[in-house]
PDB file of C-alpha atoms in Angstrom:
ATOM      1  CA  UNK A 250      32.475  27.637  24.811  1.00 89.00           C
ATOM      2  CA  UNK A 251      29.763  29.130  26.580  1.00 94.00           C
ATOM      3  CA  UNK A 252      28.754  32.668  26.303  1.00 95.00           C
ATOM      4  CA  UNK A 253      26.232  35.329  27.779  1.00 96.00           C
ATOM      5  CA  UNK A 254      24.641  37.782  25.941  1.00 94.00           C
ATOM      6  CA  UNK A 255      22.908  40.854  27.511  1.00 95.00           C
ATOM      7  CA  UNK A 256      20.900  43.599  26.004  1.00 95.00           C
ATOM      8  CA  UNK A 257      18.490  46.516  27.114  1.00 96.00           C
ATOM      9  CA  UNK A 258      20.591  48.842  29.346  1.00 94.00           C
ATOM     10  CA  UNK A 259      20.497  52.328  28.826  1.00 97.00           C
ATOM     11  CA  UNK A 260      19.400  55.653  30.231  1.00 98.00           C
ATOM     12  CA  UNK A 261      16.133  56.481  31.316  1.00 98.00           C
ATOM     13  CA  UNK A 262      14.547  59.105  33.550  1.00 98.00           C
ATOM     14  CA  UNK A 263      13.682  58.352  37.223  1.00 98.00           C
ATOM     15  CA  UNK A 264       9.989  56.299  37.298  1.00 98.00           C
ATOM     16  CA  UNK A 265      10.660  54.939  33.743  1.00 98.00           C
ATOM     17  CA  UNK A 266      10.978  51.050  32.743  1.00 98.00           C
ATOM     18  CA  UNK A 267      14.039  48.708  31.169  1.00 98.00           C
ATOM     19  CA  UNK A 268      13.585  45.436  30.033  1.00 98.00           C
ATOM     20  CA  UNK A 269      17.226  43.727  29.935  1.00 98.00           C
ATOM     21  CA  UNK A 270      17.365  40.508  28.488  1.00 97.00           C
ATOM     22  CA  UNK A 271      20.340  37.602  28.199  1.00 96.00           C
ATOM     23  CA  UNK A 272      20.652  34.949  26.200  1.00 95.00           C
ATOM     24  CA  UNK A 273      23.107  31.945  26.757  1.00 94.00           C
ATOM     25  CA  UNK A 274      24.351  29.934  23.888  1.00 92.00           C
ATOM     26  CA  UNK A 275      27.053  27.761  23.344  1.00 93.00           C
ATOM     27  CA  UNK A 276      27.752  23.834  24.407  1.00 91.00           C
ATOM     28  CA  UNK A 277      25.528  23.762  26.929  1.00 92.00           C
ATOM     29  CA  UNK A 278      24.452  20.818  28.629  1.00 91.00           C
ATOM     30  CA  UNK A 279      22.030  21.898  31.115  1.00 91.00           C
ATOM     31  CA  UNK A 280      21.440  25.611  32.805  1.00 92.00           C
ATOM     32  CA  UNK A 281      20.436  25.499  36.622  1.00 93.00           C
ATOM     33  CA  UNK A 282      20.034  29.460  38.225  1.00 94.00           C
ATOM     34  CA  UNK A 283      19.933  32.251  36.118  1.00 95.00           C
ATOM     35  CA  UNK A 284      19.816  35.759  37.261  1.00 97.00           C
ATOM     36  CA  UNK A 285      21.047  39.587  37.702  1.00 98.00           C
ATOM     37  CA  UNK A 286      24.033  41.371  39.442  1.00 98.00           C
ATOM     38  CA  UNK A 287      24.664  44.986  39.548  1.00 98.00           C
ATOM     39  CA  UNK A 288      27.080  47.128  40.592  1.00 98.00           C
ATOM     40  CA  UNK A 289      27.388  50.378  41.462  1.00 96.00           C
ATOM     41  CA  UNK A 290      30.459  52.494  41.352  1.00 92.00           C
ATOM     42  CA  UNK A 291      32.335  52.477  44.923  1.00 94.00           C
ATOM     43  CA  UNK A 292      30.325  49.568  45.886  1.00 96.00           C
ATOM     44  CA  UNK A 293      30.269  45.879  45.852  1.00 97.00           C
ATOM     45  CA  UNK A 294      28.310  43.597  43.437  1.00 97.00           C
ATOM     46  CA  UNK A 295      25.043  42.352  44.705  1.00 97.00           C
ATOM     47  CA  UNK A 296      21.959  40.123  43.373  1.00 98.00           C
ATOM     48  CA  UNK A 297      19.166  41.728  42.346  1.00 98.00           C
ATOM     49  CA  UNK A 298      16.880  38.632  41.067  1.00 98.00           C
ATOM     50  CA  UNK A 299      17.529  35.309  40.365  1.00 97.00           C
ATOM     51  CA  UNK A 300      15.263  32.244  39.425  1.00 95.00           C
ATOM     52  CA  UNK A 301      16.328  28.293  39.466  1.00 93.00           C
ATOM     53  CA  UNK A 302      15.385  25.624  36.734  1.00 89.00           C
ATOM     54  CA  UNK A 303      12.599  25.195  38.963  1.00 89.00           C
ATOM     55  CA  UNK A 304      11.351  28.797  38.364  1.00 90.00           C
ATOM     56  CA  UNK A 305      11.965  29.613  42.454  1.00 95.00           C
ATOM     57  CA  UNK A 306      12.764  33.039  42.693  1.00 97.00           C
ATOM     58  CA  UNK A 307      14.560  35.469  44.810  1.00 97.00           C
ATOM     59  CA  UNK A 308      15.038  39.316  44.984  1.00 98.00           C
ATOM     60  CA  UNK A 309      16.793  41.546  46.402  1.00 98.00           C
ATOM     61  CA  UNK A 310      14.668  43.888  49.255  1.00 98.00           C
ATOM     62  CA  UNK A 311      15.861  47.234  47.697  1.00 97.00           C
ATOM     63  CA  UNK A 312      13.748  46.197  44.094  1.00 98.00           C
ATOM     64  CA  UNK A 313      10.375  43.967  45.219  1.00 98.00           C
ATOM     65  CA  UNK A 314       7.748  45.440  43.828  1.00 97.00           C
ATOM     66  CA  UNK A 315       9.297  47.142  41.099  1.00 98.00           C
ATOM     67  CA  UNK A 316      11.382  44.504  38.910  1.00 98.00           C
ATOM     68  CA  UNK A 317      10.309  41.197  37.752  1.00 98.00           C
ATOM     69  CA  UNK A 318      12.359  38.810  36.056  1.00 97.00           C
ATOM     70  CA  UNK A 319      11.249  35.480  34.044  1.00 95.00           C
ATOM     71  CA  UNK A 320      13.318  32.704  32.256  1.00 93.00           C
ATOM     72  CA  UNK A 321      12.733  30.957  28.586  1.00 85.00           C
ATOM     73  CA  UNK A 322      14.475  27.105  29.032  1.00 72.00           C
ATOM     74  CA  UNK A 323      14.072  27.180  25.037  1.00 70.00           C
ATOM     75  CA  UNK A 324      16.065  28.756  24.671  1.00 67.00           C
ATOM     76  CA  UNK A 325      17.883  29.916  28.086  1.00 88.00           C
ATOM     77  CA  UNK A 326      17.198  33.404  28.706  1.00 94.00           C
ATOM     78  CA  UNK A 327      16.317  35.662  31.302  1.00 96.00           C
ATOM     79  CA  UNK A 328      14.439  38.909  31.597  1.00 97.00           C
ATOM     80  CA  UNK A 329      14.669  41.782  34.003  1.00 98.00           C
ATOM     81  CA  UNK A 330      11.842  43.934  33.938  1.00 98.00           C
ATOM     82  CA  UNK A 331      12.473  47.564  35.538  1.00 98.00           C
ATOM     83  CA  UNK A 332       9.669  49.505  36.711  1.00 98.00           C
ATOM     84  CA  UNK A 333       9.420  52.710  38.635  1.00 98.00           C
ATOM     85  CA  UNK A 334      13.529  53.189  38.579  1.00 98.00           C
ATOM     86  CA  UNK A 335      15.284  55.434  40.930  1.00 98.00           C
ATOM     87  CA  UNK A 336      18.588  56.896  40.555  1.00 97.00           C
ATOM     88  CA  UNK A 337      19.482  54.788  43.044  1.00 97.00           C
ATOM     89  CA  UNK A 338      18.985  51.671  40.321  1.00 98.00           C
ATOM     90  CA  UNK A 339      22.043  53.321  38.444  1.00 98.00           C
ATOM     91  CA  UNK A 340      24.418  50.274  37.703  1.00 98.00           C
ATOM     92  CA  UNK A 341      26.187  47.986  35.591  1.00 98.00           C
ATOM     93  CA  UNK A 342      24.172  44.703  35.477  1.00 98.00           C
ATOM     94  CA  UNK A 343      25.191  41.347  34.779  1.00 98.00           C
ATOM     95  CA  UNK A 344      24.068  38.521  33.898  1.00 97.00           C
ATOM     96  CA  UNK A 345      24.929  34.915  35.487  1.00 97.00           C
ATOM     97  CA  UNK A 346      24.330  31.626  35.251  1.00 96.00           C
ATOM     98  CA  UNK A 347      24.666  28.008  36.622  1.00 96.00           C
ATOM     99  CA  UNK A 348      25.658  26.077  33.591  1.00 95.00           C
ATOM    100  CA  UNK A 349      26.632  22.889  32.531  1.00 94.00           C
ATOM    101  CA  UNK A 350      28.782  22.745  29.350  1.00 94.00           C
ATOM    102  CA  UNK A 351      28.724  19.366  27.347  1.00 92.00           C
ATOM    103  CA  UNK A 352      32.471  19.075  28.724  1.00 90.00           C
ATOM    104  CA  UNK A 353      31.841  18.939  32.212  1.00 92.00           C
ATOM    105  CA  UNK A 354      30.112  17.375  34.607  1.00 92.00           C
ATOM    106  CA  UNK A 355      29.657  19.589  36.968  1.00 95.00           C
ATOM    107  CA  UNK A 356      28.140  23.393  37.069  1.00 95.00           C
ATOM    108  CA  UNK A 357      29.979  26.538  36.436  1.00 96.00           C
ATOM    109  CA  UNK A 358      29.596  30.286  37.187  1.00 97.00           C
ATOM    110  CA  UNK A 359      28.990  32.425  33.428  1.00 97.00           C
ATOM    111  CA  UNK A 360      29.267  35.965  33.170  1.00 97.00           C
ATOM    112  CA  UNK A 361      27.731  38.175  31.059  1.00 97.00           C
ATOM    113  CA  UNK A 362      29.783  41.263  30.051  1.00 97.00           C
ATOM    114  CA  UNK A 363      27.527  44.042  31.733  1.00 96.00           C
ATOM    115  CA  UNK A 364      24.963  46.508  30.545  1.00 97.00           C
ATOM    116  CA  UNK A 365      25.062  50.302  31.871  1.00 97.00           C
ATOM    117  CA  UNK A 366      21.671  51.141  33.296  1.00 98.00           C
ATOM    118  CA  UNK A 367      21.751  55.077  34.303  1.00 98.00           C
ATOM    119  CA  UNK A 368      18.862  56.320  36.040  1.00 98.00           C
ATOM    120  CA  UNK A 369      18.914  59.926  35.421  1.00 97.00           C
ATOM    121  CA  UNK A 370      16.823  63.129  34.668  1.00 95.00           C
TER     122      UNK A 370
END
């Protein structure tokens, strides 16, 4: 079994700062990409950071500048860190990663259950 483990959403006032954070556990074998998905209500899901076992890393347009998110290989987990939110930011984020279980050998797609981040004043 493999299983993702977020924390950190809540509500916060436009301009403040969240720190989400996910941690994997489970049988893993070996964790490629890790990274963040939101998604609003009425629209679809889209990335908002991700970073390989490399530590290349990608965001999304709408959030450069403002979020940064780092990885821990010991053990795997991943950090978003919010600044300067906008209402806009309001969400339910995910976490997902690239993982090998000891029982495969090949990569999967994990989910995280979701975190509510509300942007509000």
């Amino acid at each position: 079994q493999v299983q993702l483990v977020e924390s950190g959403g809540g509500l916060v006032q436009p301009g403040g700062s969240l720190r989400l954070s996910c941690v994997v556990s489970g049988s893993i074998f070996s964790v490629n990409a890790m990274g963040w998905y939101r998604q609003a209500p009425g629209k679809e899901r889209e990335l908002v950071a991700s970073v390989t076992s490399g530590g290349r890393i990608n965001y999304a347009d709408s959030v450069k500048g403002r979020f940064t998110i780092s990885r821990d290989n010991g053990p795997n987990t991943v950090h978003l860190q919010m600044n300067s939110l906008m209402p806009e930011d309001t969400a339910v984020y995910s976490c997902h990663g690239q993982i090998r279980p000891y029982y495969s050998t090949s990569f999967h797609d994990y989910w995280g259950p979701g975190t509510q981040v509300t942007v509000s004043s």
